[in-house]
CSV table of C-alpha atoms and ligand atoms in Angstrom, one decimal:
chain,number,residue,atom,x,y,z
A,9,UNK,CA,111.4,102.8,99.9
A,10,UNK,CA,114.6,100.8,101.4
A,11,UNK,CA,116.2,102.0,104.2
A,12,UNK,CA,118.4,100.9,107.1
A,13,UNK,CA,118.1,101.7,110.5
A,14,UNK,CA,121.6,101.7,113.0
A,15,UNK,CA,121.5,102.1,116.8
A,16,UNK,CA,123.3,100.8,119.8
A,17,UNK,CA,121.9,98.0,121.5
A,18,UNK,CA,118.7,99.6,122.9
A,19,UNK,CA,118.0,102.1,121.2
A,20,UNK,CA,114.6,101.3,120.0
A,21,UNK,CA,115.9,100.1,116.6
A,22,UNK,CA,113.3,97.2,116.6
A,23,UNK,CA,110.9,98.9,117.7
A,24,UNK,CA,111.4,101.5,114.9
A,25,UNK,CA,111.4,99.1,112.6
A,26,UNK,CA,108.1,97.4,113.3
A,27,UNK,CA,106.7,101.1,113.0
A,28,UNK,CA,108.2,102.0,109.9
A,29,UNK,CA,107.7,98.6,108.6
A,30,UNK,CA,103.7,98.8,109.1
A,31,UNK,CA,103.7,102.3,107.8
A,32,UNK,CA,105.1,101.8,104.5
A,33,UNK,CA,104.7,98.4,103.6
A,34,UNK,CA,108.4,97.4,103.9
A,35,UNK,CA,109.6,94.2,104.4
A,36,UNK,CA,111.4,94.1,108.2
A,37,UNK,CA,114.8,91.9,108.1
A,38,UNK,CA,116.3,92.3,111.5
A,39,UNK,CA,119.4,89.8,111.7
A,40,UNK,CA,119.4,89.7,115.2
A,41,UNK,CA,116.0,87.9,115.5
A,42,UNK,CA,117.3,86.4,112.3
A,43,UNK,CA,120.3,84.9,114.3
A,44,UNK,CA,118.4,84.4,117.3
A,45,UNK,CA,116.0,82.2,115.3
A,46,UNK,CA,118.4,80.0,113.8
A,47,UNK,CA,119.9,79.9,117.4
A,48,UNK,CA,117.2,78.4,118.5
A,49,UNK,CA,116.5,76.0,115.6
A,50,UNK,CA,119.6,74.8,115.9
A,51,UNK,CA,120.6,75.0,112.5
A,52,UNK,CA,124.1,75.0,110.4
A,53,UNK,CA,124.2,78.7,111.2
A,54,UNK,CA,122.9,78.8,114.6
A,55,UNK,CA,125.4,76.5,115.8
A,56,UNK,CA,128.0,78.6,114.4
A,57,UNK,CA,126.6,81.9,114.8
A,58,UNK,CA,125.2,80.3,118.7
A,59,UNK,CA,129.0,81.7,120.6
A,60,UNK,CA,128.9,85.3,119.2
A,61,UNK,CA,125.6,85.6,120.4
A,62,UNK,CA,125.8,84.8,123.5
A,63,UNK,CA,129.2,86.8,124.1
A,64,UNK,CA,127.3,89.4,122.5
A,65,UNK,CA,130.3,89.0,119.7
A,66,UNK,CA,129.7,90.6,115.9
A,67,UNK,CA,128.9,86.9,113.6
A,68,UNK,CA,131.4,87.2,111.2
A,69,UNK,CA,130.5,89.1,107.7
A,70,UNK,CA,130.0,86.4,105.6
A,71,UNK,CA,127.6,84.7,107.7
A,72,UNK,CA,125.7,87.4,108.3
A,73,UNK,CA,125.8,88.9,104.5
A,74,UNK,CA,124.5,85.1,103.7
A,75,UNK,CA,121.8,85.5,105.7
A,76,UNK,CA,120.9,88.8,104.2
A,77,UNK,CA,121.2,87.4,100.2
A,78,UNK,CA,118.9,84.6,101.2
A,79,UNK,CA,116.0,86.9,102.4
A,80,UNK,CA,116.6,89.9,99.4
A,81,UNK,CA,113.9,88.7,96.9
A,82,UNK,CA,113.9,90.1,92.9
A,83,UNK,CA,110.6,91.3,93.8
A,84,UNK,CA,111.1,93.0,97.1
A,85,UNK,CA,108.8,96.6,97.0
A,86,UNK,CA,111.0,98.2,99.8
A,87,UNK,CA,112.7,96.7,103.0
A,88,UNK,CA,114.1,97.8,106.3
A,89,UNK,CA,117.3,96.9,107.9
A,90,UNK,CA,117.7,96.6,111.8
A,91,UNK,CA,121.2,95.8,112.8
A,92,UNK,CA,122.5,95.2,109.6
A,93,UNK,CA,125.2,96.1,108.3
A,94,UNK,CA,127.2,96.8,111.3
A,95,UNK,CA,130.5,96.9,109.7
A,96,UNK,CA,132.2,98.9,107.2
A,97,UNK,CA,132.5,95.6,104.5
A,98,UNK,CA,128.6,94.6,105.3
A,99,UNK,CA,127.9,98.1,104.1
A,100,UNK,CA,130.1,97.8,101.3
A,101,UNK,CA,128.9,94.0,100.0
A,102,UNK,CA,125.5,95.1,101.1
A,103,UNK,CA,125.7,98.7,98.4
A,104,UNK,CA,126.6,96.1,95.7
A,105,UNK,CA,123.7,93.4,96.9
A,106,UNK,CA,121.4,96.4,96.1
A,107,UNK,CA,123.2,97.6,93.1
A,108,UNK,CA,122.2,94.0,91.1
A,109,UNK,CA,118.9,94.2,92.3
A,110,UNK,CA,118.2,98.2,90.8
A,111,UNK,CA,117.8,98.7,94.4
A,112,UNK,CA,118.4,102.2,95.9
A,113,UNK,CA,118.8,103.1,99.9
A,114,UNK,CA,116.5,106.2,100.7
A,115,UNK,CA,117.6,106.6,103.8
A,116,UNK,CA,119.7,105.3,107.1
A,117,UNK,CA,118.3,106.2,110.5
A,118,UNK,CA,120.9,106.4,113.4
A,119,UNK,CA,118.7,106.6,116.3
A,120,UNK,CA,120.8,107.8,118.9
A,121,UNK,CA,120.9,107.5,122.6
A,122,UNK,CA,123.4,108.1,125.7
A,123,UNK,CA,125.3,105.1,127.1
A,124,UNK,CA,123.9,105.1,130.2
A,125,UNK,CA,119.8,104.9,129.3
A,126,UNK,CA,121.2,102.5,126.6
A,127,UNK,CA,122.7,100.3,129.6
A,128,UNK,CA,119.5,100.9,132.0
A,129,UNK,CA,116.5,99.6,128.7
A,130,UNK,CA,118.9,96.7,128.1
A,131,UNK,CA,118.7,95.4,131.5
A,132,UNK,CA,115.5,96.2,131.8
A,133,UNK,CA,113.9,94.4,128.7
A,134,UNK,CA,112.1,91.6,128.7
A,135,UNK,CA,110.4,90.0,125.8
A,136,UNK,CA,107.0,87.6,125.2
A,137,UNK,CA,108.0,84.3,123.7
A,138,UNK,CA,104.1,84.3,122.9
A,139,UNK,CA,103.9,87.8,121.0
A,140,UNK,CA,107.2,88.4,120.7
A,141,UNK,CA,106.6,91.9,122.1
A,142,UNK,CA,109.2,93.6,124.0
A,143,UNK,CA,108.5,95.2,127.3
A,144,UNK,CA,110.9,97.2,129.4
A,145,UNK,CA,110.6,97.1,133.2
A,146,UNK,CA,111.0,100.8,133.8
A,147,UNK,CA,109.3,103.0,131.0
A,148,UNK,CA,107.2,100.1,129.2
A,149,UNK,CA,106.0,97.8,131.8
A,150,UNK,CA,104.1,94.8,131.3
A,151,UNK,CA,100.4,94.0,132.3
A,152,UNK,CA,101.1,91.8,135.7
A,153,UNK,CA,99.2,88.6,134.2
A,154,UNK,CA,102.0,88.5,131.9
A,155,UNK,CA,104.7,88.8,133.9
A,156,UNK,CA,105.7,85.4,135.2
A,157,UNK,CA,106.3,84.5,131.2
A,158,UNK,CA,108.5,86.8,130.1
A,159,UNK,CA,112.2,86.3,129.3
A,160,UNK,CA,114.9,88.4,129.4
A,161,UNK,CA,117.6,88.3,126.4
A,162,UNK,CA,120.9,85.9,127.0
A,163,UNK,CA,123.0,89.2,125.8
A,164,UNK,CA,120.8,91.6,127.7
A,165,UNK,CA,123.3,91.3,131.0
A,166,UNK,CA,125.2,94.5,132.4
A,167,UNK,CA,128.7,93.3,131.2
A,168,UNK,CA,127.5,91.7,127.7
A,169,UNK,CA,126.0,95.1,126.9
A,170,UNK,CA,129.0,96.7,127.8
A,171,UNK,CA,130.9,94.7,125.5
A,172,UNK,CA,128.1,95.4,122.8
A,173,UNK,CA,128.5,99.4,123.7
A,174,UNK,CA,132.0,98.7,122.6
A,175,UNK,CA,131.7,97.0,119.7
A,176,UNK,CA,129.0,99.1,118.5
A,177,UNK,CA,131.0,102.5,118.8
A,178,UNK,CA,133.9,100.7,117.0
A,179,UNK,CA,132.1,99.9,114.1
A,180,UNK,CA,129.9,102.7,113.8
A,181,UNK,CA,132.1,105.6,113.2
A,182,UNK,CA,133.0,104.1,109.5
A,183,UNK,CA,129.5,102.8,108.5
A,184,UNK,CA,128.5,106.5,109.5
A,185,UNK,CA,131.2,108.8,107.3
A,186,UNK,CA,130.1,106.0,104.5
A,187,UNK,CA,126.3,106.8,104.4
A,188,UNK,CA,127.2,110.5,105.2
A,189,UNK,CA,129.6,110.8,102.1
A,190,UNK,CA,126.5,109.0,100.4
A,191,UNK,CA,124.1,112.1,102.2
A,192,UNK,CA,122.0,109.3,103.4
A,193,UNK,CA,122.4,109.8,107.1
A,194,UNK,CA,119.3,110.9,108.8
A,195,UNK,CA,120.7,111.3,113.1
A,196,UNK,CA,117.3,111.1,115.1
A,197,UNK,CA,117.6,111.5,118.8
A,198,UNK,CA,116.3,108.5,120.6
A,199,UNK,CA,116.2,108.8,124.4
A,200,UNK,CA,112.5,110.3,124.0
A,201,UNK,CA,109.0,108.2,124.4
A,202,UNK,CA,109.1,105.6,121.1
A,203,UNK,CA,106.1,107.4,119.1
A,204,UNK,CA,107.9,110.8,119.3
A,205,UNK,CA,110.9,109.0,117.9
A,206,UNK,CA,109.1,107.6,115.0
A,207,UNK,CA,107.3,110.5,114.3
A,208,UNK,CA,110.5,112.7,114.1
A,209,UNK,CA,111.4,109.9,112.0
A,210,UNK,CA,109.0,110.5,109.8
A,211,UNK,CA,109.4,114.2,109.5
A,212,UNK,CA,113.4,114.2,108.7
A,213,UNK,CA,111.8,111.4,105.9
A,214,UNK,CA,109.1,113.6,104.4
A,215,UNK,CA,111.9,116.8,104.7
A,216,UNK,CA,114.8,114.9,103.1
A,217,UNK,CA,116.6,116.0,106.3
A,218,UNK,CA,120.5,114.6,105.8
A,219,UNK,CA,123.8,115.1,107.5
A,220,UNK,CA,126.0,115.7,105.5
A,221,UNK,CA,128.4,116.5,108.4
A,222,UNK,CA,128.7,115.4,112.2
B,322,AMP,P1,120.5,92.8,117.8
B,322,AMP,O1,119.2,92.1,118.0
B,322,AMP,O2,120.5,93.7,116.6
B,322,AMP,O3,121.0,93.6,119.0
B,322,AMP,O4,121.7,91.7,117.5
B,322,AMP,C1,122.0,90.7,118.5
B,322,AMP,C2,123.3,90.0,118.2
B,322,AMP,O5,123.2,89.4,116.9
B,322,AMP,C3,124.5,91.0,118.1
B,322,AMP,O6,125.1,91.2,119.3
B,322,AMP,C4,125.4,90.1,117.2
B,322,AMP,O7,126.0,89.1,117.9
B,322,AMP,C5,124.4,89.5,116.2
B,322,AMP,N1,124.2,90.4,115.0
B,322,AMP,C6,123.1,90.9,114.6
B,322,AMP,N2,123.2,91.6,113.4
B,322,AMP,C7,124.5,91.5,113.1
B,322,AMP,C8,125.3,92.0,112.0
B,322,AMP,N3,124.8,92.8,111.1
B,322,AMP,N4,126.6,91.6,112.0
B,322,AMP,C9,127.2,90.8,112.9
B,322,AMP,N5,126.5,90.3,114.0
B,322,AMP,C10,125.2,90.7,114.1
């Protein structure tokens, strides 16, 4: 099974992923903590990717459809996409990637989510270096013991969101009409608690629920 998942910043797309990933075997490429690692590494592509990042900035295609190739293996048995692709041309490069590989999409997820609880979990999220888990403040708080080592995401301030929002909703309207003319678009509404958004997940999955239409 491939699929990809698309959601604002927020919207619980990781955290969908690492369910969906454990549930049916899939491979999880994320290119944000792809990004973020190479960030921290310091290598050819963090330093270049390092700016957009922090500005909370799309990496340019290339760069990110790069990164994407180098981690697509002949013998893949099904993956998951978080946060990629974002753009129309991603989407596009990203059909063909697949096309070589006798790869098929079964389904993207758009997990959606109003602007302002999108605003509030960003600012509210904090992540283990340790575990890597993410904890937000207000709905998913944190044993206290932990507390004093958690970090909170360079991008994850009010107006880098805000920018992010933008971004997101400027790119999303084409990579949506592309999957829906492909009636691959599964919309999942994603303000609720995260297990009731990955088990409506996996209904619209079992039902071969598409839009065809928004
Ligand atoms: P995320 O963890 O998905 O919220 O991504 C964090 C940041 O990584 C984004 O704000 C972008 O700067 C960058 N990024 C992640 N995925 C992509 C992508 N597919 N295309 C361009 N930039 C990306």
């Amino acid at each position: 099974m491939n699929l990809i998942l698309i959601g604002a910043p927020a919207s619980g797309k990781g955290t969908q992923a690492n369910h969906l990933a454990r549930h049916f075997s899939l491979k999880n490429l994320s290119t944000g903590d792809m990004l973020r690692r190479a960030c921290a590494q310091g290598d050819e592509l963090g330093i270049r990717a390092n700016t957009y990042l922090r500005e909370g900035q799309l990496v340019p295609d290339d760069l990110v459809v790069q990164l994407v190739l180098d981690r697509l293996e002949e013998n893949d048995q099904g993956i998951i996409m978080d946060g990629f692709p974002r753009t129309l041309a991603q989407a596009e490069k990203f059909d063909i990637l697949l096309e070589q590989r006798n790869m098929h999409l079964d389904g993207v997820i758009l997990i959606k989510v109003s602007d302002p609880v999108l605003i509030k979990r960003s600012t509210d999220r904090r992540f283990d270096p340790e575990t890597g888990r993410i904890y937000n403040l207000h709905f998913d708080p944190p044993p206290d013991e932990i507390l004093a080592r958690l970090e909170k995401r360079e991008d994850d301030n009010e107006e880098i969101v805000k920018e992010r929002l933008r971004i997101y909703k400027d790119q999303t309207t084409a990579l949506i009409t592309h999957y829906q003319k492909k009636n691959l678009l599964t919309p999942v509404e994603g303000s609720r608690m995260p297990e009731e958004v990955f088990f409506s997940i996996l209904e619209q999955l079992n039902h071969g629920q598409r839009q065809t239409e928004q």
